[in-house]
mmCIF file with all atom_site columns, C-alpha atoms in Angstrom:
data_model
loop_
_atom_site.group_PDB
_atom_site.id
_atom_site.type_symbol
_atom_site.label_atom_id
_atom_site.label_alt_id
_atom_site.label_comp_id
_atom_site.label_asym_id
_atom_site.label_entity_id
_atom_site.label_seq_id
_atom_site.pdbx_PDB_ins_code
_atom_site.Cartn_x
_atom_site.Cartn_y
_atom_site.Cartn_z
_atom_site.occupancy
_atom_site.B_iso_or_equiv
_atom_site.pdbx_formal_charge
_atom_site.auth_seq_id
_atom_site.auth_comp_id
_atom_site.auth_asym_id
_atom_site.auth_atom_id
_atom_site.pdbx_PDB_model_num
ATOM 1   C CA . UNK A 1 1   ? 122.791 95.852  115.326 1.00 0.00 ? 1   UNK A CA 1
ATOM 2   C CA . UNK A 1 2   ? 123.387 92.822  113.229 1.00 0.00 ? 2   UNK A CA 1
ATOM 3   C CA . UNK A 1 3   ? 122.146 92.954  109.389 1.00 0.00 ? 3   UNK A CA 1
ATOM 4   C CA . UNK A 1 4   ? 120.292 89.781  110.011 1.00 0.00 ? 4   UNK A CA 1
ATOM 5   C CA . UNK A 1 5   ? 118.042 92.274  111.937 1.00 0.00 ? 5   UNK A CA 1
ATOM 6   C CA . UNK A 1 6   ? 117.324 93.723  109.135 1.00 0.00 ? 6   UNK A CA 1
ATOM 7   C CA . UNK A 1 7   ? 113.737 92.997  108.546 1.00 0.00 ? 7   UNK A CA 1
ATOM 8   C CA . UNK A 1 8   ? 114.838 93.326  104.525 1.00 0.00 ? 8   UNK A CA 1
ATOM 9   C CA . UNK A 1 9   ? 117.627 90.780  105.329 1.00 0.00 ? 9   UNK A CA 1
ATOM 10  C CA . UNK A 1 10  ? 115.452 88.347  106.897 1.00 0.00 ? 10  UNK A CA 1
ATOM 11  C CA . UNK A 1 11  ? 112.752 88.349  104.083 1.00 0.00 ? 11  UNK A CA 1
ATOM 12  C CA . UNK A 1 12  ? 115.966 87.967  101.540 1.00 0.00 ? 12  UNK A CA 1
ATOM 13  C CA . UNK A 1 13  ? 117.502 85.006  103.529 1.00 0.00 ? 13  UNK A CA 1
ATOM 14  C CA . UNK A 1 14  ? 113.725 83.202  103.892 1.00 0.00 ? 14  UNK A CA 1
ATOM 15  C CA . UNK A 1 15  ? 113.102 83.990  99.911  1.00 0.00 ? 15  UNK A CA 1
ATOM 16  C CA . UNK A 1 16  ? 116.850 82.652  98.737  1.00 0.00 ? 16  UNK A CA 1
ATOM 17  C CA . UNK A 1 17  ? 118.185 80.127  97.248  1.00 0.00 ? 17  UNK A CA 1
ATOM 18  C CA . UNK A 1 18  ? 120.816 78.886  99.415  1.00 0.00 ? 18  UNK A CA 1
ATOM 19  C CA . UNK A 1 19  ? 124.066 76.769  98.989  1.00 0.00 ? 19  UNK A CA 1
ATOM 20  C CA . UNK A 1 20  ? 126.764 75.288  100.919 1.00 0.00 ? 20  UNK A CA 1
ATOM 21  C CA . UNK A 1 21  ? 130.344 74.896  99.848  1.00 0.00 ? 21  UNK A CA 1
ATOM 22  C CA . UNK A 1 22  ? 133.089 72.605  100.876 1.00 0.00 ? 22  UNK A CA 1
ATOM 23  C CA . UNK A 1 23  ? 136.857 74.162  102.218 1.00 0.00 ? 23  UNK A CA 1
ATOM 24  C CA . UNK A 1 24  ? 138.395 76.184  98.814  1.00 0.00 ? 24  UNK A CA 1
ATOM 25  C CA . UNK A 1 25  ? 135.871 75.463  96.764  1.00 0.00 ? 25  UNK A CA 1
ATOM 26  C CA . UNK A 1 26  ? 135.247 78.751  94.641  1.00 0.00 ? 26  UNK A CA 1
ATOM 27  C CA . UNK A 1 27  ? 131.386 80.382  95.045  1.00 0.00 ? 27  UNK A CA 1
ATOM 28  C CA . UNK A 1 28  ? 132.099 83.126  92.728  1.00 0.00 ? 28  UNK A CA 1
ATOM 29  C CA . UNK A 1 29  ? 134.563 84.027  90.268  1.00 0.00 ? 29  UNK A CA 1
ATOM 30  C CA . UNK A 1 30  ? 134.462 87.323  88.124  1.00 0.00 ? 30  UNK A CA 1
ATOM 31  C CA . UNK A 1 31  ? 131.092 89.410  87.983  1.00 0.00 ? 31  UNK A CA 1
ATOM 32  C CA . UNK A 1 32  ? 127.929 87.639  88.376  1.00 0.00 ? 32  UNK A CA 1
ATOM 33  C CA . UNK A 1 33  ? 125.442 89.496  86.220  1.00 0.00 ? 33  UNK A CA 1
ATOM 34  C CA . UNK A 1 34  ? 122.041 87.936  87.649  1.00 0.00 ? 34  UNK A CA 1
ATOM 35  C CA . UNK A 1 35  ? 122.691 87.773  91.565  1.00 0.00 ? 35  UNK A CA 1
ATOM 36  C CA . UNK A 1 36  ? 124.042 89.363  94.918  1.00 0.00 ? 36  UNK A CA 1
ATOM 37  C CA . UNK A 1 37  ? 125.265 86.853  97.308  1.00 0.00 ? 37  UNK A CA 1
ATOM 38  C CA . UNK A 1 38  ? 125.306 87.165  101.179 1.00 0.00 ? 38  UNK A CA 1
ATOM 39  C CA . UNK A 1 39  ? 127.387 84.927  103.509 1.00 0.00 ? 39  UNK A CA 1
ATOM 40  C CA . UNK A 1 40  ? 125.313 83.307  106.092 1.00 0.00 ? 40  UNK A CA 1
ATOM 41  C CA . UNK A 1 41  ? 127.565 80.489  107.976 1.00 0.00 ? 41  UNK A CA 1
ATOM 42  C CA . UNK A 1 42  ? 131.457 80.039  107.206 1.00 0.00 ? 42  UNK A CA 1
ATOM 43  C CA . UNK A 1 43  ? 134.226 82.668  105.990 1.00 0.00 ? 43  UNK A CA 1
ATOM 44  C CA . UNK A 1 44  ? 135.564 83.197  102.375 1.00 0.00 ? 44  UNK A CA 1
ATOM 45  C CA . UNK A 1 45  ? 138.733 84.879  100.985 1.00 0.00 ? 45  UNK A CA 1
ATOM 46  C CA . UNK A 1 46  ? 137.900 88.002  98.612  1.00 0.00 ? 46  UNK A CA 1
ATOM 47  C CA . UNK A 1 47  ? 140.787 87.594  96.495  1.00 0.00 ? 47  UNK A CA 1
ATOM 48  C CA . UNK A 1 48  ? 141.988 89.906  93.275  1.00 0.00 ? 48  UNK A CA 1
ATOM 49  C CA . UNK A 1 49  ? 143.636 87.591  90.752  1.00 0.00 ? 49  UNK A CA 1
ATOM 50  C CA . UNK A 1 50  ? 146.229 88.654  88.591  1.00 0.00 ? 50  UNK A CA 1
ATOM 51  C CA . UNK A 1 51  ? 147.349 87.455  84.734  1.00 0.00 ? 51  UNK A CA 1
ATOM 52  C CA . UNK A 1 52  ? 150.356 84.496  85.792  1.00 0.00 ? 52  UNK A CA 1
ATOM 53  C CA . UNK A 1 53  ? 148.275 83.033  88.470  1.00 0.00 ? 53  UNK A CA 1
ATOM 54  C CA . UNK A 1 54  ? 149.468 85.577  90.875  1.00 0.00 ? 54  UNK A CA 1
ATOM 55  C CA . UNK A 1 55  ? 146.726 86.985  93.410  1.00 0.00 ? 55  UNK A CA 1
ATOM 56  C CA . UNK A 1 56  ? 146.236 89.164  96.322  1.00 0.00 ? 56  UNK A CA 1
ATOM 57  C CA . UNK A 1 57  ? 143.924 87.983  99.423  1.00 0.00 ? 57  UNK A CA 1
ATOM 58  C CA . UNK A 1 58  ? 141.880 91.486  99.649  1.00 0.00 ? 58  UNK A CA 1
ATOM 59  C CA . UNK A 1 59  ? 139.938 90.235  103.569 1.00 0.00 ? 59  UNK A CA 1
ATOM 60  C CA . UNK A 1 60  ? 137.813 87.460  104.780 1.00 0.00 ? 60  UNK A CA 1
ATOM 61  C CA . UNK A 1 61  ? 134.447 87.300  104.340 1.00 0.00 ? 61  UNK A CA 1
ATOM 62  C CA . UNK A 1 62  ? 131.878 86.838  107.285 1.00 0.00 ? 62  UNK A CA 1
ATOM 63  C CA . UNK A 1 63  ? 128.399 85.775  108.101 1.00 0.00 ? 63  UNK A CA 1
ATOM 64  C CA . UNK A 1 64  ? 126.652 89.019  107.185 1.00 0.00 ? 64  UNK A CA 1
ATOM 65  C CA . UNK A 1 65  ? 129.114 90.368  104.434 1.00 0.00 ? 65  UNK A CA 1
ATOM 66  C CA . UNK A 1 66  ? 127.181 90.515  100.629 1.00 0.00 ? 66  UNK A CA 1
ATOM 67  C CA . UNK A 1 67  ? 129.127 90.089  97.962  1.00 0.00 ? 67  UNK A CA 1
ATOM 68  C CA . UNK A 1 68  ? 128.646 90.485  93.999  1.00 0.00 ? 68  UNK A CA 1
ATOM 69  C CA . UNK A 1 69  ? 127.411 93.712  94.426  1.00 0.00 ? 69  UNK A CA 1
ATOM 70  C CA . UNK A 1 70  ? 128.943 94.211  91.144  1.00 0.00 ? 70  UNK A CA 1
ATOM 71  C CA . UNK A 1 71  ? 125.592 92.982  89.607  1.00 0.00 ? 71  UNK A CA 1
ATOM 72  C CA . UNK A 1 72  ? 123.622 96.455  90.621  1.00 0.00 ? 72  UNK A CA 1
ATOM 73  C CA . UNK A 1 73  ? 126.542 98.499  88.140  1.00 0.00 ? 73  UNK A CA 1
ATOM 74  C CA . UNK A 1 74  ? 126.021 98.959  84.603  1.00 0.00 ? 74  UNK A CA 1
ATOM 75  C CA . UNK A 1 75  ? 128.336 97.765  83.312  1.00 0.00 ? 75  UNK A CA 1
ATOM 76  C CA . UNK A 1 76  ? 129.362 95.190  85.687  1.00 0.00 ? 76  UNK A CA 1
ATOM 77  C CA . UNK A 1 77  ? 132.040 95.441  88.078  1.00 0.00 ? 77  UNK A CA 1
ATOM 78  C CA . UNK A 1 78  ? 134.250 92.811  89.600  1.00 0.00 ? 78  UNK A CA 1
ATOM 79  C CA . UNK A 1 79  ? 136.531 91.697  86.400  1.00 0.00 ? 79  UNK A CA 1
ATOM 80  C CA . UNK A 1 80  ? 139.682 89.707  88.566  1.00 0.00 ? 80  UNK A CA 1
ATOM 81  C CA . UNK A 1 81  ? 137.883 89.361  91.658  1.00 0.00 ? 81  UNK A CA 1
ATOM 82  C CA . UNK A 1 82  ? 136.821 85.646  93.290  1.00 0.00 ? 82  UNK A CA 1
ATOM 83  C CA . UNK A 1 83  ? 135.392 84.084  96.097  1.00 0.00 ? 83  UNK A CA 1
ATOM 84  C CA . UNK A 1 84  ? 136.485 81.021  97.479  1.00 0.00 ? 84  UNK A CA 1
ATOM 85  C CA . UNK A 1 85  ? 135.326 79.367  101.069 1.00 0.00 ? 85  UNK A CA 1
ATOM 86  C CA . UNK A 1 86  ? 137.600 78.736  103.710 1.00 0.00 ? 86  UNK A CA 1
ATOM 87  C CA . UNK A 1 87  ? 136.113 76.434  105.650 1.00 0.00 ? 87  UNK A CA 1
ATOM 88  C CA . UNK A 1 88  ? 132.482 75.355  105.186 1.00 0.00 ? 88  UNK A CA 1
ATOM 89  C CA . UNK A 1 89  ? 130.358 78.031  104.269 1.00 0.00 ? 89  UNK A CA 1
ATOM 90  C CA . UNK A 1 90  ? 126.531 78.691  103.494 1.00 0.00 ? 90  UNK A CA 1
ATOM 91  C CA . UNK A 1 91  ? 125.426 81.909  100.978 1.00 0.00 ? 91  UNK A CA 1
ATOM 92  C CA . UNK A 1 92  ? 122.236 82.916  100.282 1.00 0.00 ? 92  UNK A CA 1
ATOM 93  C CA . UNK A 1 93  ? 121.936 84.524  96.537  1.00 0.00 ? 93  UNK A CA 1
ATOM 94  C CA . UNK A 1 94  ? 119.220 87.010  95.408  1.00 0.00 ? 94  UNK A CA 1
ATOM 95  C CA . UNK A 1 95  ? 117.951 87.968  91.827  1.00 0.00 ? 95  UNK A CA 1
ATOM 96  C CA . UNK A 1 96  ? 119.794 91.415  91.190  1.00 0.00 ? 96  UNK A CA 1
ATOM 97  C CA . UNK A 1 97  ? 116.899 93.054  90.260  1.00 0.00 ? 97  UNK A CA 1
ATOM 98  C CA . UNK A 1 98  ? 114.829 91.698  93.345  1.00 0.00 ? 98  UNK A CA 1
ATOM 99  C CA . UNK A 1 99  ? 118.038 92.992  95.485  1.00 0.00 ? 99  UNK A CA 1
ATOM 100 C CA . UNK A 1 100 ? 117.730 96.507  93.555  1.00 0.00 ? 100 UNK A CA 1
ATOM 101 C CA . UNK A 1 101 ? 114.366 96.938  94.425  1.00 0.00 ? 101 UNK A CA 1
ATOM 102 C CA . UNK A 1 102 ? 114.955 95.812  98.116  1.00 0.00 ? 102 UNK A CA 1
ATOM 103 C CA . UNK A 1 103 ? 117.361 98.607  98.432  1.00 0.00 ? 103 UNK A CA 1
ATOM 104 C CA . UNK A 1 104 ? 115.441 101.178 96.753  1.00 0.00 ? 104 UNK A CA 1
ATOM 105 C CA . UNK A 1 105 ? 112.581 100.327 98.866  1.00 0.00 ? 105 UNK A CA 1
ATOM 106 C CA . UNK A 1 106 ? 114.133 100.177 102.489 1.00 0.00 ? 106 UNK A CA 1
ATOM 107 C CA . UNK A 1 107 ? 116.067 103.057 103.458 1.00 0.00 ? 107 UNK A CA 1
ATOM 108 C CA . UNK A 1 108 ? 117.310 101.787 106.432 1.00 0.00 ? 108 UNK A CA 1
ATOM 109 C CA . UNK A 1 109 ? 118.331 99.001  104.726 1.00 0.00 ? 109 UNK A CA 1
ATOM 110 C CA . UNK A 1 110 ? 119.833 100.469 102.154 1.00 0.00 ? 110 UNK A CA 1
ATOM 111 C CA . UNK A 1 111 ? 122.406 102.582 104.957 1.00 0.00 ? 111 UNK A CA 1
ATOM 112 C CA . UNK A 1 112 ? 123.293 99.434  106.047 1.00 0.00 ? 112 UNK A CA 1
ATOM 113 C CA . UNK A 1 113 ? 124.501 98.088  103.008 1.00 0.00 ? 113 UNK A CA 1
ATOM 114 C CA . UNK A 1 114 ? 126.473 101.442 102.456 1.00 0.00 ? 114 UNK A CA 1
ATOM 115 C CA . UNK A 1 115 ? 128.002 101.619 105.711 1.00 0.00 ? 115 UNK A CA 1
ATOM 116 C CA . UNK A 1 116 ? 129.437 98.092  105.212 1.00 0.00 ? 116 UNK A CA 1
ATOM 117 C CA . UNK A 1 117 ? 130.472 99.021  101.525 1.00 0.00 ? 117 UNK A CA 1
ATOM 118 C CA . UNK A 1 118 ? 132.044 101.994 102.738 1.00 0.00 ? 118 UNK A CA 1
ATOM 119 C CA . UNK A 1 119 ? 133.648 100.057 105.749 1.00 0.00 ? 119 UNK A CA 1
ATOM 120 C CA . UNK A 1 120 ? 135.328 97.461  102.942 1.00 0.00 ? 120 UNK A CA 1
ATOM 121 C CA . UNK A 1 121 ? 136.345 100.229 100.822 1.00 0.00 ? 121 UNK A CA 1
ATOM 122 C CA . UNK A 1 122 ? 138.225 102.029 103.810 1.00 0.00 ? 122 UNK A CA 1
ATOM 123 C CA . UNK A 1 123 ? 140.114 98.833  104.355 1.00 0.00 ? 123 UNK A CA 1
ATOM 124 C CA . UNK A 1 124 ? 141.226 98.811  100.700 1.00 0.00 ? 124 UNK A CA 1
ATOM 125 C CA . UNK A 1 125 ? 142.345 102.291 100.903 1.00 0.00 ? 125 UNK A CA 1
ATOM 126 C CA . UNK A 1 126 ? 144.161 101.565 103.981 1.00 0.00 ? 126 UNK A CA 1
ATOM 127 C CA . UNK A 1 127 ? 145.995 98.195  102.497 1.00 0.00 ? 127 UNK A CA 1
ATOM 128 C CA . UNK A 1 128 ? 147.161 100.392 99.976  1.00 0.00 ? 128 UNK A CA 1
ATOM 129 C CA . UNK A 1 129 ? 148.899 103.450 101.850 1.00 0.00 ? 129 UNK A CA 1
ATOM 130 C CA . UNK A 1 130 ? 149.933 100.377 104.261 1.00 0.00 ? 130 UNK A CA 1
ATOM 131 C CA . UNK A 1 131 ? 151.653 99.519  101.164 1.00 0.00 ? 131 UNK A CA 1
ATOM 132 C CA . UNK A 1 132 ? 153.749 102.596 100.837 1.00 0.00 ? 132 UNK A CA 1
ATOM 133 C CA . UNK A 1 133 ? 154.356 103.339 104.394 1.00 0.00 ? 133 UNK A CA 1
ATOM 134 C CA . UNK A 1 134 ? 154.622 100.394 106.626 1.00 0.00 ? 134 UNK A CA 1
ATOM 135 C CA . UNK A 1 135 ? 157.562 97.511  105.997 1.00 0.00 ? 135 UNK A CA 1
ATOM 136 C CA . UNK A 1 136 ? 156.425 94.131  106.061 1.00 0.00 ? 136 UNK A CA 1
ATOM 137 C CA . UNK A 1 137 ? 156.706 93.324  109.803 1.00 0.00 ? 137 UNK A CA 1
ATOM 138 C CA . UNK A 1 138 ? 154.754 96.444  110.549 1.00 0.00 ? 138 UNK A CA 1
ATOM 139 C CA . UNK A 1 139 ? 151.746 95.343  107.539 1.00 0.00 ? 139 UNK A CA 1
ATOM 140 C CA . UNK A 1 140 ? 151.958 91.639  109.182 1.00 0.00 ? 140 UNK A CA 1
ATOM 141 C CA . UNK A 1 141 ? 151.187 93.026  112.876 1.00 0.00 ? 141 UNK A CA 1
ATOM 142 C CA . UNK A 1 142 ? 149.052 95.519  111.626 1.00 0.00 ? 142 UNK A CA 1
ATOM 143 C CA . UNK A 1 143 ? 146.943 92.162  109.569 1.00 0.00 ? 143 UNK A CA 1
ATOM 144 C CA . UNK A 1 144 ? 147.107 89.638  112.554 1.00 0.00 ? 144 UNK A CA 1
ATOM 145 C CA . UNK A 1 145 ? 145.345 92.062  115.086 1.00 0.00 ? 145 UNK A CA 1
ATOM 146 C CA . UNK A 1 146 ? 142.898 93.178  112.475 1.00 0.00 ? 146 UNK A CA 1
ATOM 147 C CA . UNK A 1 147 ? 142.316 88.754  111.760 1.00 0.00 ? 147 UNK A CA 1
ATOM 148 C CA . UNK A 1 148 ? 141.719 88.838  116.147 1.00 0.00 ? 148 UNK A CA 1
ATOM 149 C CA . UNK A 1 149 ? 137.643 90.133  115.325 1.00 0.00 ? 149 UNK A CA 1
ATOM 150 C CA . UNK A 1 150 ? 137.796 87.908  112.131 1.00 0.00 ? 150 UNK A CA 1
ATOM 151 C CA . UNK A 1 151 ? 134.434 85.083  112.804 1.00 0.00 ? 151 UNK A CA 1
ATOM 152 C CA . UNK A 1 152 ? 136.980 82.181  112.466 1.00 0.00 ? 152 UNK A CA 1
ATOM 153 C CA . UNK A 1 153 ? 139.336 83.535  115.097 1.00 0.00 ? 153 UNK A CA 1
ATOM 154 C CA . UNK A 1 154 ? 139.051 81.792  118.378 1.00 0.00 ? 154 UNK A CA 1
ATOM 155 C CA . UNK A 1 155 ? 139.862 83.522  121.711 1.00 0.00 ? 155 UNK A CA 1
ATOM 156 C CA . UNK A 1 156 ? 141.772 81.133  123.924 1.00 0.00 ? 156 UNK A CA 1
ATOM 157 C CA . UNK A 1 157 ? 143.067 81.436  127.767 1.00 0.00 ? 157 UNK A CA 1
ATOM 158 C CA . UNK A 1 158 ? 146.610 83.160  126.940 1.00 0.00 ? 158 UNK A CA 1
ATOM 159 C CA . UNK A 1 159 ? 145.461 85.104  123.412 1.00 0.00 ? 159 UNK A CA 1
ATOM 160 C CA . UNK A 1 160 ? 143.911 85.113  119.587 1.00 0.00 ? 160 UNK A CA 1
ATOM 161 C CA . UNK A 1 161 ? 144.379 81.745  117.579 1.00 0.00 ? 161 UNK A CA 1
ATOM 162 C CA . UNK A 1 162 ? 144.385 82.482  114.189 1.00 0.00 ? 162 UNK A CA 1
ATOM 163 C CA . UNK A 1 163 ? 143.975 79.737  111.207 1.00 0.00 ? 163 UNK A CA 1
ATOM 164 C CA . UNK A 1 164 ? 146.290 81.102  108.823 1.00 0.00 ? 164 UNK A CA 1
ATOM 165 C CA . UNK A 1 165 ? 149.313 79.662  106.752 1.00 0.00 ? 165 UNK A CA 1
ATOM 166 C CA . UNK A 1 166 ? 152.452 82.002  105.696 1.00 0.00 ? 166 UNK A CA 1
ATOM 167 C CA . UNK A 1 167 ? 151.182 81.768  101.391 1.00 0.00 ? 167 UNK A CA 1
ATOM 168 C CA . UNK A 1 168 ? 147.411 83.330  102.473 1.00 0.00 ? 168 UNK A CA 1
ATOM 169 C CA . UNK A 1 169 ? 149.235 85.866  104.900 1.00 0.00 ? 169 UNK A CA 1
ATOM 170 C CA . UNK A 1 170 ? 152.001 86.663  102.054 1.00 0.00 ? 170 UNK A CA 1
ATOM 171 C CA . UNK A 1 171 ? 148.842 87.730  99.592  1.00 0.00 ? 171 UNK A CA 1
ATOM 172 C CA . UNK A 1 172 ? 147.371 89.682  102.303 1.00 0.00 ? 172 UNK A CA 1
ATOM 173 C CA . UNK A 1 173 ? 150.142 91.895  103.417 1.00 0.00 ? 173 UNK A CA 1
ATOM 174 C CA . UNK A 1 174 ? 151.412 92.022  99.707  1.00 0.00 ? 174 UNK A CA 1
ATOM 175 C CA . UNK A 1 175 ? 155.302 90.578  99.684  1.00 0.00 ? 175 UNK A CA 1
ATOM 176 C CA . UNK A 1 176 ? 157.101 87.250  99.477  1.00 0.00 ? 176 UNK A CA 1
ATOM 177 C CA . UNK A 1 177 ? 156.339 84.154  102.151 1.00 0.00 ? 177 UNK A CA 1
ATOM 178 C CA . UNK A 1 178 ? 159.804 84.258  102.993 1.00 0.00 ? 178 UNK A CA 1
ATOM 179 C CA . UNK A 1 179 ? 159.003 88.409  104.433 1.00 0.00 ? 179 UNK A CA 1
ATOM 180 C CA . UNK A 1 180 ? 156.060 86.820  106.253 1.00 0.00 ? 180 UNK A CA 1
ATOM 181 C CA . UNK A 1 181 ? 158.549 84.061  107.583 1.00 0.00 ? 181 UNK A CA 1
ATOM 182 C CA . UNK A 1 182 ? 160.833 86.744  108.873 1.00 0.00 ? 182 UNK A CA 1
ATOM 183 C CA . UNK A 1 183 ? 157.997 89.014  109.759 1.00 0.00 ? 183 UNK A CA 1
ATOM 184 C CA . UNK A 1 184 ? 156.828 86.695  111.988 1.00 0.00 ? 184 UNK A CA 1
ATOM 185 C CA . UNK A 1 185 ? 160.712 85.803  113.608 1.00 0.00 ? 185 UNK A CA 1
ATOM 186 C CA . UNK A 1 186 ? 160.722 89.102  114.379 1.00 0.00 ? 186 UNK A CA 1
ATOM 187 C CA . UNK A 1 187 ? 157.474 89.112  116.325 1.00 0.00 ? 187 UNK A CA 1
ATOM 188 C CA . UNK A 1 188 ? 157.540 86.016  118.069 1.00 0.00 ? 188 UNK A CA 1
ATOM 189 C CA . UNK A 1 189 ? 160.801 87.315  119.208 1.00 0.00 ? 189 UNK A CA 1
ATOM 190 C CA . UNK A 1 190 ? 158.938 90.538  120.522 1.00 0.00 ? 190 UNK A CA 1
ATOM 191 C CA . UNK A 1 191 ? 156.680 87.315  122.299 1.00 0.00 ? 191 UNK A CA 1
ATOM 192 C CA . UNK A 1 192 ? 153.610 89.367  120.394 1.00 0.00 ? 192 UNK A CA 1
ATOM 193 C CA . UNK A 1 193 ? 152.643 85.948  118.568 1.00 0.00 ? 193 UNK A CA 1
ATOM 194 C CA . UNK A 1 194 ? 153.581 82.245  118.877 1.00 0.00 ? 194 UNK A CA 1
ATOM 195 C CA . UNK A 1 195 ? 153.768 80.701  115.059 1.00 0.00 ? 195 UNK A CA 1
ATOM 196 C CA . UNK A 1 196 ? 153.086 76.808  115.168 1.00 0.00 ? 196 UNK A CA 1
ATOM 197 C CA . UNK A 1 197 ? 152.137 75.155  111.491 1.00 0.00 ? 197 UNK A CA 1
ATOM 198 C CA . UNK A 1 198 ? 149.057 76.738  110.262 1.00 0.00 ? 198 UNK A CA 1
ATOM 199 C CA . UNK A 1 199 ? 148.232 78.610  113.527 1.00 0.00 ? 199 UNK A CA 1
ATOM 200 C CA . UNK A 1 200 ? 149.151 81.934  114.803 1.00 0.00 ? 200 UNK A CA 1
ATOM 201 C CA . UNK A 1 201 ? 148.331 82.805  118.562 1.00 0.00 ? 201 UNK A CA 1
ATOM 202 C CA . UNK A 1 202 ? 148.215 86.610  118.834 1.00 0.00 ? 202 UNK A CA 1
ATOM 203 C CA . UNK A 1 203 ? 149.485 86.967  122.263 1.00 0.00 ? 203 UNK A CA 1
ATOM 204 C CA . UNK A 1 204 ? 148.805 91.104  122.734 1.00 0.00 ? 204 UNK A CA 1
ATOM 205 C CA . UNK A 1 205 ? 146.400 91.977  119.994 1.00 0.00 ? 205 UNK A CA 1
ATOM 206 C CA . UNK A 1 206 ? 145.776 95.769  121.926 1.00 0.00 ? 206 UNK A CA 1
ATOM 207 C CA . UNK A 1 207 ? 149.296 96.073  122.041 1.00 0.00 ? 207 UNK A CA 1
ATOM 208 C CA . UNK A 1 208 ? 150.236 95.175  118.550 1.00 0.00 ? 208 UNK A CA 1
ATOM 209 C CA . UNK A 1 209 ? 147.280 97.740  117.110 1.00 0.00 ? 209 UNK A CA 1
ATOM 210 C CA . UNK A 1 210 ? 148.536 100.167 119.491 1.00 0.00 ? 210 UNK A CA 1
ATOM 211 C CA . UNK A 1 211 ? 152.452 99.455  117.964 1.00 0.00 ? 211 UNK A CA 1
ATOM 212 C CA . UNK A 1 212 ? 151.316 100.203 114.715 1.00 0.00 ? 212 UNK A CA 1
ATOM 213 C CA . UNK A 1 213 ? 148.663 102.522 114.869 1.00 0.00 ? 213 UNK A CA 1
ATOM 214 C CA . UNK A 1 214 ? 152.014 105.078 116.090 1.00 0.00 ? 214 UNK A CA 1
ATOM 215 C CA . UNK A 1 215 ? 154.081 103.758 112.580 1.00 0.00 ? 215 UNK A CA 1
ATOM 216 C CA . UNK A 1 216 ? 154.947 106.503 110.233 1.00 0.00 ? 216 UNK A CA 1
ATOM 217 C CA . UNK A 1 217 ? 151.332 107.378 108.139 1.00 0.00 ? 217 UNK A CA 1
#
């Protein structure tokens, strides 16, 4: 079941204001103390930035993902963490204290909202034992199949085309663009993927989960 079938969703999206951005343009940087946003068209990068300009891409956002959340916390939560569109994108934003009383009101709702919370907080936790037991060709496989069900990723006749250059997949997977570089050698080599400019065709997305699903951790 979709969250848009949320009969709480669907009163937010007709009662919010609403607001398109253009291709990297930031929607939200740091936390927002009067609203929670929710993606309705588009994708966005949830990114963690660091003191030196140095930042991690932390997953894509998707129509159906809120964000800001950090609003409902006393104190507020989100210090370092932005938003920024990757393509077009539409997001509908809510007073924080309308939200809280939409959640407090609809239980079913609010289970919804905690199963994707807890969903995005599983992937974090995963990232980071990824971290500590896969090597970089094994966290790059492990990303692309995960980026196959992302809502830009386009199924084509021989695979999974992915839009994604080797800087955003460095930040993801958490080492240097030349690791991705090699990661991705190695893998085209395995004739997993086929790398050409900003696009990545995922060739055997089953296999490649399946590959490192069986790594060490």
């Amino acid at each position: 079941m979709s969250i848009f079938d949320q009969p709480a969703v669907q009163r937010l999206v007709a009662q919010a204001g609403k607001r398109t951005f253009r291709p990297r343009q930031l929607i939200l940087r740091g936390p927002d103390a009067s609203q929670v946003h929710l993606m309705l068209e588009g994708s966005a990068s949830l990114i963690l930035e660091h003191d030196g300009g140095q930042h991690a891409v932390l997953g894509y956002l998707s129509p159906g993902d809120f964000f800001g959340e950090g609003a409902l916390c006393e104190p507020r939560v989100g210090e370092g963490l932005a938003v920024r569109a990757r393509g077009l994108a539409a997001v509908a934003s809510v007073d924080a204290e309308g939200f809280r009383r939409m959640v407090s009101g609809d239980p079913a709702f609010a289970l919804a909202l905690i199963d994707q919370l807890t969903r995005r907080l599983h992937r974090r936790h995963r990232q980071i034992a990824d971290l500590f037991f896969l090597d970089a060709t094994e966290r790059v496989r492990r990303t692309l199949c995960e980026l196959c069900s992302d809502s830009q990723a386009q199924t084509v006749a021989d695979g999974v085309l992915l839009h994604i250059n080797r800087l955003e997949l460095a930040a993801m997977v958490g080492c240097s663009r030349e690791m991705v570089a090699r990661a991705l050698r190695t893998l085209e080599a395995e004739q997993v993927i086929r790398t050409e400019g900003h696009e990545v065709l995922v060739r055997r997305p089953d296999v490649s989960a399946s590959a490192v699903g069986s790594a060490p951790g």
